[in-house]
XYZ file of C-alpha atoms in Angstrom:
206
model
C 3.624 27.219 14.012
C 1.208 27.976 11.166
C 3.992 29.623 9.188
C 6.196 26.584 9.682
C 3.428 24.268 8.466
C 2.852 26.483 5.426
C 6.426 25.830 4.323
C 5.632 22.101 4.186
C 2.602 21.895 1.896
C 3.249 18.450 0.451
C 3.151 14.776 1.387
C 4.597 11.766 -0.413
C 2.290 8.874 -1.240
C 3.446 5.374 -2.169
C 1.127 2.844 -3.783
C 3.173 -0.304 -3.284
C 1.848 -3.087 -5.506
C 3.079 -6.589 -6.123
C 4.420 -5.564 -9.547
C 4.906 -1.785 -9.518
C 5.505 0.914 -6.903
C 4.058 4.307 -7.812
C 5.059 7.465 -5.920
C 3.218 10.754 -5.908
C 3.767 14.101 -4.225
C 0.430 15.719 -3.387
C -0.912 18.797 -1.671
C -3.644 19.072 0.968
C -6.369 19.165 -1.687
C -5.180 15.880 -3.146
C -3.713 17.444 -6.272
C -0.759 15.464 -7.615
C 2.296 17.643 -8.180
C 4.815 15.028 -9.330
C 4.996 11.264 -9.862
C 7.524 8.521 -10.467
C 7.576 4.718 -10.338
C 9.820 1.694 -9.998
C 9.313 -2.054 -10.263
C 8.509 -3.693 -6.932
C 9.949 -7.027 -8.017
C 13.618 -7.827 -8.617
C 14.949 -6.946 -5.164
C 16.471 -9.547 -2.864
C 15.886 -7.577 0.330
C 13.916 -4.633 1.689
C 17.031 -2.468 2.078
C 17.682 -2.608 -1.681
C 14.045 -1.772 -2.399
C 14.078 1.261 -0.093
C 17.382 2.495 -1.552
C 15.993 2.284 -5.094
C 12.782 4.018 -3.997
C 14.635 6.919 -2.372
C 16.830 7.303 -5.461
C 13.703 7.487 -7.638
C 12.080 9.994 -5.266
C 14.983 12.448 -5.170
C 14.264 14.120 -8.567
C 10.563 14.703 -7.852
C 11.278 15.893 -4.310
C 13.675 18.446 -5.794
C 10.987 19.329 -8.334
C 8.700 20.590 -5.541
C 11.404 22.472 -3.672
C 13.274 19.819 -1.695
C 12.547 17.659 1.331
C 11.952 20.804 3.412
C 8.567 21.186 1.668
C 7.480 17.635 2.556
C 5.512 17.169 5.780
C 5.282 13.379 5.808
C 4.865 10.190 3.774
C 2.056 7.644 3.549
C 2.403 4.090 2.240
C -0.294 1.702 1.086
C 1.187 -1.802 0.952
C 0.020 -5.410 0.785
C -0.122 -7.012 4.222
C 0.558 -3.598 5.749
C 0.026 -3.311 9.499
C -1.254 0.161 10.387
C -0.469 -0.258 14.076
C 3.179 -1.230 13.590
C 4.119 0.389 10.265
C 5.245 -2.993 8.960
C 4.674 -5.328 6.028
C 4.132 -8.825 7.368
C 4.501 -12.061 5.399
C 3.268 -10.573 2.126
C 2.517 -13.438 -0.317
C 3.352 -11.418 -3.453
C 6.505 -9.613 -2.254
C 9.689 -11.756 -2.418
C 11.563 -9.379 -0.091
C 8.739 -9.401 2.487
C 7.365 -12.914 2.007
C 9.066 -14.673 4.902
C 9.074 -12.130 7.693
C 8.188 -8.714 9.086
C 9.645 -5.622 7.395
C 9.569 -2.288 9.333
C 9.100 -0.341 6.109
C 7.721 2.873 7.647
C 10.763 3.245 9.901
C 13.120 2.416 7.026
C 11.703 5.177 4.813
C 11.531 7.626 7.724
C 15.216 7.072 8.491
C 16.229 7.648 4.858
C 13.998 10.662 4.170
C 13.925 12.326 7.584
C 10.130 12.746 7.669
C 7.360 10.899 9.595
C 5.997 7.893 7.686
C 2.685 6.064 8.155
C 1.831 2.725 6.552
C -1.368 0.751 6.102
C -2.800 -1.994 3.947
C -3.033 -0.830 0.322
C -6.780 -1.437 0.082
C -7.322 0.440 3.363
C -5.351 3.358 1.927
C -7.510 3.260 -1.209
C -10.664 3.281 0.949
C -9.423 6.310 2.890
C -8.581 8.053 -0.383
C -12.011 7.435 -1.871
C -13.714 8.498 1.367
C -11.706 11.735 1.507
C -11.347 12.739 -2.154
C -13.209 10.256 -4.351
C -16.492 8.523 -5.110
C -17.110 7.488 -1.476
C -17.272 11.060 -0.138
C -20.254 11.259 2.203
C -20.582 7.474 2.492
C -20.500 5.926 5.949
C -20.558 2.239 5.022
C -18.816 0.689 2.021
C -16.222 -1.840 0.883
C -13.319 -0.901 -1.376
C -11.872 -3.675 -3.549
C -8.470 -3.429 -5.215
C -7.591 -5.733 -8.093
C -3.984 -6.135 -9.174
C -1.343 -8.756 -8.512
C -3.644 -9.758 -5.625
C -7.115 -8.869 -4.339
C -7.363 -6.408 -1.467
C -10.271 -4.974 0.485
C -10.857 -2.014 2.758
C -14.023 -2.009 4.856
C -15.569 1.193 6.246
C -18.321 0.929 8.880
C -20.022 3.999 10.361
C -17.414 6.225 8.733
C -14.465 4.396 10.283
C -11.996 2.025 8.684
C -12.103 -1.481 10.140
C -8.577 -2.501 11.193
C -9.374 -5.227 13.699
C -7.263 -6.112 16.706
C -4.157 -6.909 14.647
C -4.537 -4.497 11.720
C -5.495 -7.235 9.248
C -9.300 -7.255 9.382
C -11.285 -7.709 6.177
C -8.784 -9.478 3.899
C -11.348 -10.755 1.390
C -8.636 -11.789 -1.084
C -7.771 -14.720 1.155
C -11.273 -16.044 1.623
C -11.244 -19.609 0.283
C -13.740 -19.945 -2.571
C -12.738 -23.368 -3.885
C -11.940 -26.181 -1.486
C -11.319 -29.026 -3.907
C -8.380 -28.622 -6.302
C -8.119 -24.928 -5.494
C -5.187 -23.003 -6.913
C -2.157 -22.590 -4.679
C -2.019 -19.056 -3.271
C 1.101 -17.150 -2.299
C -0.130 -17.293 1.301
C 0.353 -21.073 1.243
C -3.321 -22.082 1.179
C -5.393 -23.352 -1.745
C -8.414 -21.788 -3.406
C -8.143 -18.164 -2.203
C -10.287 -15.598 -4.016
C -7.251 -13.715 -5.314
C -5.951 -16.785 -7.167
C -8.997 -16.418 -9.441
C -10.084 -12.762 -9.352
C -6.789 -10.840 -9.311
C -5.215 -9.655 -12.570
C -2.751 -12.509 -12.167
C -5.565 -15.022 -11.640
C -7.630 -13.771 -14.592
C -4.571 -13.990 -16.868
C -3.970 -17.549 -15.655
C -7.591 -18.480 -16.387
C -7.243 -17.049 -19.902
C -4.084 -19.076 -20.522
C -5.735 -22.247 -19.285
């Protein structure tokens, strides 16, 4: 069993943002062996997005010795549900805005490896706790700023998922009730409409 595991030293990571999707192949120590990226936007459906992602992955998978060296894949995505492996009603993803997309299963079927998915900020929190500046910390909040605002909350060394996998979404806390900006989630005045990269750029233009 150990010998079999040794032949699969790598995992694929996907940082799925509202604008760009960045892929990396990493080893157990967190060292990045190969990377590639595609635009997240411009796809009419999830099937087209997954097909383009797999096509972009093929060269870097071959670079590390083929899919036989890959143990699994992890995805950090907006509105990602850890329990179900789905993206659900993501405000900033046109191909996942109006429904539930079983993205983990879709990638697993195409690549032939197990795939886990969680909220992108939760994935960032796990990464910092395991390899980054939060090593040794038991209680902290990770904020991600990009097309939206995400947050991952760690309490007593454990990530807070909540009953439905969507606990701690600080980006959709309403900070301005009167004349608040319309958010992609359909409400007005959410934090991410002001503090995300998109929101800051809008403020600068105004």
